[in-house]
Coordinates of C-alpha atoms in Angstrom, one line a residue:
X755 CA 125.1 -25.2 -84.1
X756 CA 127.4 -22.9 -81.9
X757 CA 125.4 -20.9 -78.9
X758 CA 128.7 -19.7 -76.8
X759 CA 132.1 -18.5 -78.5
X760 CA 135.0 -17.6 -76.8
X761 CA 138.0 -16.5 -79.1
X762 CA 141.2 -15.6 -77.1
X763 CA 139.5 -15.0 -74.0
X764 CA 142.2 -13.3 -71.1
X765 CA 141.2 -12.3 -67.5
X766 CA 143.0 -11.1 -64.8
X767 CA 141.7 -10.2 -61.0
X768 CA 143.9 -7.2 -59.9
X769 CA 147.1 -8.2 -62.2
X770 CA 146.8 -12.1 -60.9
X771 CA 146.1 -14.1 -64.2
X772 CA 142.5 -16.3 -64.1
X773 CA 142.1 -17.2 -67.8
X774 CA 144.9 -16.9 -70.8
X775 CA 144.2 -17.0 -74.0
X776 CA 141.2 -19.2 -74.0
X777 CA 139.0 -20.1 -77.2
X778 CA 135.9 -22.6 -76.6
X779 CA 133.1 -23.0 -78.4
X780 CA 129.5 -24.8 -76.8
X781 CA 127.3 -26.1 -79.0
X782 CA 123.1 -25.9 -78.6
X783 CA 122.1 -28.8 -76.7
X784 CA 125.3 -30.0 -75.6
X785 CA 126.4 -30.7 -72.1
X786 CA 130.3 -29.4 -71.4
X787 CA 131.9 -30.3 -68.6
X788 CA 134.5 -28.2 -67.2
X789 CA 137.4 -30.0 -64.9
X790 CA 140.7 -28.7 -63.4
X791 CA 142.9 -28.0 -60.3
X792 CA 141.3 -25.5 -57.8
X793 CA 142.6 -22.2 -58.7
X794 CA 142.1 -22.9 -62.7
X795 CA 140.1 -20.5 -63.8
X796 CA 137.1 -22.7 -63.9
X797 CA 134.6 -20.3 -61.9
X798 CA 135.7 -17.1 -63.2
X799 CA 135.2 -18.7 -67.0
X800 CA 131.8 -19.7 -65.4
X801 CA 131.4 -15.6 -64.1
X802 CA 132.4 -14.6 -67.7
X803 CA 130.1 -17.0 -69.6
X804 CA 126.5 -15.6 -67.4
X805 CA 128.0 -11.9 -67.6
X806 CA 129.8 -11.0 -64.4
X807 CA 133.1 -10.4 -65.7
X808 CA 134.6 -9.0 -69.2
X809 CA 137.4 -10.4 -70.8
X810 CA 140.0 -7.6 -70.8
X811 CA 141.2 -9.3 -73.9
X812 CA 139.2 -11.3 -76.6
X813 CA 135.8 -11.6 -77.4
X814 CA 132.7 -13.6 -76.2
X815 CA 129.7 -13.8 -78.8
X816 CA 126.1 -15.2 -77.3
X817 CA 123.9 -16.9 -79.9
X818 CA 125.6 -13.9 -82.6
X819 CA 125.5 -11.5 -80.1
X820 CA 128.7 -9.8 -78.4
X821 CA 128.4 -9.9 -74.7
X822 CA 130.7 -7.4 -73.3
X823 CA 130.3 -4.5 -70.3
X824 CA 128.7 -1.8 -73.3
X825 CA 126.4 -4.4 -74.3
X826 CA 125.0 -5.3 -71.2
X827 CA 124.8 -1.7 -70.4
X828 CA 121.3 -1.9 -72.6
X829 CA 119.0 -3.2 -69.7
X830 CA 117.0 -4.8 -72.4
X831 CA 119.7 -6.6 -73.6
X832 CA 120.8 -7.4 -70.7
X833 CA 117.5 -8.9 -68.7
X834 CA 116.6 -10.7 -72.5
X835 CA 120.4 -12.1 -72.0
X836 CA 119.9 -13.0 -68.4
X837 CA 117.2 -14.8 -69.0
X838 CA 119.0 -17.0 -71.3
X839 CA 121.5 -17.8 -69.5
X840 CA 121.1 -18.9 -65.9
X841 CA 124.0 -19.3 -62.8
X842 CA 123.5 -22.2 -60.3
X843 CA 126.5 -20.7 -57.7
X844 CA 128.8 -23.5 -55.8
X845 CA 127.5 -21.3 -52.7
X846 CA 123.4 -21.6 -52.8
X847 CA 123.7 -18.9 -50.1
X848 CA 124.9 -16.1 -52.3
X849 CA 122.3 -16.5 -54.3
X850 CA 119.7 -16.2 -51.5
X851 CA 118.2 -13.2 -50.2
X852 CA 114.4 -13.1 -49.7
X853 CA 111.7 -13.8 -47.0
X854 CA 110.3 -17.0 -48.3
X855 CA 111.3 -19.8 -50.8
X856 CA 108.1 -18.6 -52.9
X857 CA 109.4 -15.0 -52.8
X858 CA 113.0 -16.2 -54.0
X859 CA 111.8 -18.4 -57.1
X860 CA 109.4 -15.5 -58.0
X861 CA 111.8 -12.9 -58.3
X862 CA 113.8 -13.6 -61.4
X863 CA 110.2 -13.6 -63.6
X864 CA 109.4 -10.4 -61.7
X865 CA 112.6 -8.8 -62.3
X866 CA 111.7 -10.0 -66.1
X867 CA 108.7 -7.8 -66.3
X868 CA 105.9 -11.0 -66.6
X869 CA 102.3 -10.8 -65.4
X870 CA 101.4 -12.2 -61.8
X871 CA 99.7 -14.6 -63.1
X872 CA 102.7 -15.8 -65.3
X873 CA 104.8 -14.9 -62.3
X874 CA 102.6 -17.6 -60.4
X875 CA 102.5 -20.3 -62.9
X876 CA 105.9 -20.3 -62.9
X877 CA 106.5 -20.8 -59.6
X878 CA 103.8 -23.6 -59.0
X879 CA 106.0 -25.4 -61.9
X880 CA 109.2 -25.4 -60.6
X881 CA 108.3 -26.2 -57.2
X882 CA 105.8 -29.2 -57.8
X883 CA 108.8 -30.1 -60.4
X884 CA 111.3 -30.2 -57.3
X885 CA 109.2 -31.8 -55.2
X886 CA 109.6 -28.9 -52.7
X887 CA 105.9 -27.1 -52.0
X888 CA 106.9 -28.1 -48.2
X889 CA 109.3 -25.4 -48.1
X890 CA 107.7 -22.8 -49.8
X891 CA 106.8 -20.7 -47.0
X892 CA 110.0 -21.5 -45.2
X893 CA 112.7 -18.6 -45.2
X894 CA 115.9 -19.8 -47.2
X895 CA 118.2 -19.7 -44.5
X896 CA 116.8 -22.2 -42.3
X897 CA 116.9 -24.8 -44.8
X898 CA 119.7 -27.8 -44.7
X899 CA 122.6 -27.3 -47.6
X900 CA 120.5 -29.7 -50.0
X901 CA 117.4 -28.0 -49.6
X902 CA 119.5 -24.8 -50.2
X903 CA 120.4 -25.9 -53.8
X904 CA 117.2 -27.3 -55.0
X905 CA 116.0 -23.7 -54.4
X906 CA 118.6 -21.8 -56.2
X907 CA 118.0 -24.2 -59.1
X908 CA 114.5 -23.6 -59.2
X909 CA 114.7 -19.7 -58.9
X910 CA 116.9 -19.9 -62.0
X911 CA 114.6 -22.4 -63.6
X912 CA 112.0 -19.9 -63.2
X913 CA 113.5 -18.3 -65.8
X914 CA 113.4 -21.1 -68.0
X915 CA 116.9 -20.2 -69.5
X916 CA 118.4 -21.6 -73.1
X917 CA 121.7 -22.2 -71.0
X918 CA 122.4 -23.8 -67.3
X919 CA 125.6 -23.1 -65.9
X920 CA 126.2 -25.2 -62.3
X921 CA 129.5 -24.5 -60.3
X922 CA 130.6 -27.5 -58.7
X923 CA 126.8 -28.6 -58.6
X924 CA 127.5 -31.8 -56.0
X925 CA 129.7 -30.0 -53.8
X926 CA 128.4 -30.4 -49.9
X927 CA 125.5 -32.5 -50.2
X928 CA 124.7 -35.8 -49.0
X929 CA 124.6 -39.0 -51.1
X930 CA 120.9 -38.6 -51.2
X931 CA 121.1 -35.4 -52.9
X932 CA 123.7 -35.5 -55.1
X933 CA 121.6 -38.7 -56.5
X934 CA 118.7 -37.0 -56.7
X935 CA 120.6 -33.5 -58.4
X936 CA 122.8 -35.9 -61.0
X937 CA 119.2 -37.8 -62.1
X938 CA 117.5 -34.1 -62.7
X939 CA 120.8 -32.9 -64.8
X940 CA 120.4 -35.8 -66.7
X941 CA 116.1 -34.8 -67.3
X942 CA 117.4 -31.6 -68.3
X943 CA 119.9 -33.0 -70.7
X944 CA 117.5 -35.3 -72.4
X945 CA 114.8 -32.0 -72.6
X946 CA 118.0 -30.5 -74.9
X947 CA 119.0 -27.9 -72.4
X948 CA 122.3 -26.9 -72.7
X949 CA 124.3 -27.3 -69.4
X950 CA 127.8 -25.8 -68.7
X951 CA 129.0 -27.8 -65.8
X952 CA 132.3 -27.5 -63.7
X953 CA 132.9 -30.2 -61.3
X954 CA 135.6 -32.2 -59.3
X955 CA 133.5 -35.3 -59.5
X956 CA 134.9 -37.7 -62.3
X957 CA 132.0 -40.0 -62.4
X958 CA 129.3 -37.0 -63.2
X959 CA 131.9 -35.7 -65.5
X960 CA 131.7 -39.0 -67.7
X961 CA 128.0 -39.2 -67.2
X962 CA 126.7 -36.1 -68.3
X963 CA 129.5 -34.6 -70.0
X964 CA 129.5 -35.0 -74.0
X965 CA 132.7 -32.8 -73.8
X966 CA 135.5 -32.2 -71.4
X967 CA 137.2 -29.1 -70.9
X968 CA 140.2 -29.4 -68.9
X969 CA 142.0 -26.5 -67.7
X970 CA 145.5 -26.2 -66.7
X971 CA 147.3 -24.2 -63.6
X972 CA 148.1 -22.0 -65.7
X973 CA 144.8 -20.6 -66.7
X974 CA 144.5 -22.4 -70.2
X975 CA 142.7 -24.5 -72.0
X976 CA 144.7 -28.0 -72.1
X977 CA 142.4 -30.3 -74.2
X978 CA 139.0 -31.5 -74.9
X979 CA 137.9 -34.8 -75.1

């Protein structure tokens, strides 16, 4: 069953083309894995997909819903969307931007409008599930780049989104790490999340990816396998 659908999908950052003409469709469940030259388009599809761009042309339709700047203008729609659809950045930084590792994982459910109690639960799941209740307390930026990453996957875990979209996901971590982060993907996989994944790294490509997009220099589509 389709979730994402992207019919003729064109984007340009001040006249400089990103995506041309692109039509994709992601089914519920699956794992996609999105591969190309730097410079592809691959992140700014990965920006339009979780609502941070617009197509200037084409149309993007979310589980029968058009996702679009006047839809998203609805802060209903828009925080019920959002918490569909969660955005693991290449850069954990830019995601991070609270006092504590507890106050950044408990922000997304807050934002959402939950109880503190729910708020709570949540939080106690994700971090005894990452293995991370040492850092907790600890202010995101002291952490190392790997600790860095398990806590922006947990704060969009939190969330408990339909749809995970990683960025380069291995990128800057130790052996250790990227181990540890390609074993979770593959417990999410087999829980039947659906996972939108764009990486340089041929082996998780195979591994993980039941199809792969990949994208040309020239901001297209080139083929699936």
């Amino acid at each position: 069953m389709t979730l994402i659908k992207l019919e003729n999908i064109c984007f340009a950052y001040d006249g400089h083309i990103a995506l041309r003409h692109i039509d994709l469709d992601i089914r519920r469940g699956e794992t996609l894995v999105l591969q190309g030259s730097n410079g592809c388009g691959k992140s700014t599809l990965l920006k339009l997909l979780n609502g941070l761009v617009f197509a200037e042309e084409g149309t993007y339709v979310f589980d029968g819903d058009l996702i679009d700047a006047h839809a998203l203008k609805d802060s209903l729609f828009s925080k019920k969307f959002h918490q569909r659809i969660g955005f693991v950045f290449q850069n954990p930084d830019v995601q991070l931007f609270c006092g504590s590792v507890r106050e950044e994982i408990e922000f997304g459910p807050r934002q959402m409008g939950l109880s503190e109690d729910e708020i709570k639960k949540r939080a106690d799941d994700v971090i005894r599930l990452l293995g991370i209740e040492f850092l907790a307390e600890r202010a995101p930026y002291h952490l190392s780049g790997g600790e860095k990453k398990k806590v922006s996957l947990a704060c969009v875990l939190s969330m408990n989104p339909d749809v995970l979209v990683l960025d380069e996901p291995l990128a800057g971590l130790d052996k250790a790490t990227q181990d540890w982060l390609t074993d979770f993907l593959q417990e999410l996989q087999n829980a039947g999340k659906t996972l939108v994944i764009s990486t340089h790294d041929d082996d998780l490509a195979h591994l993980l990816g039941d199809r792969i997009v990949y994208m040309t220099a020239n901001h297209t589509v080139d083929y699936v396998l």
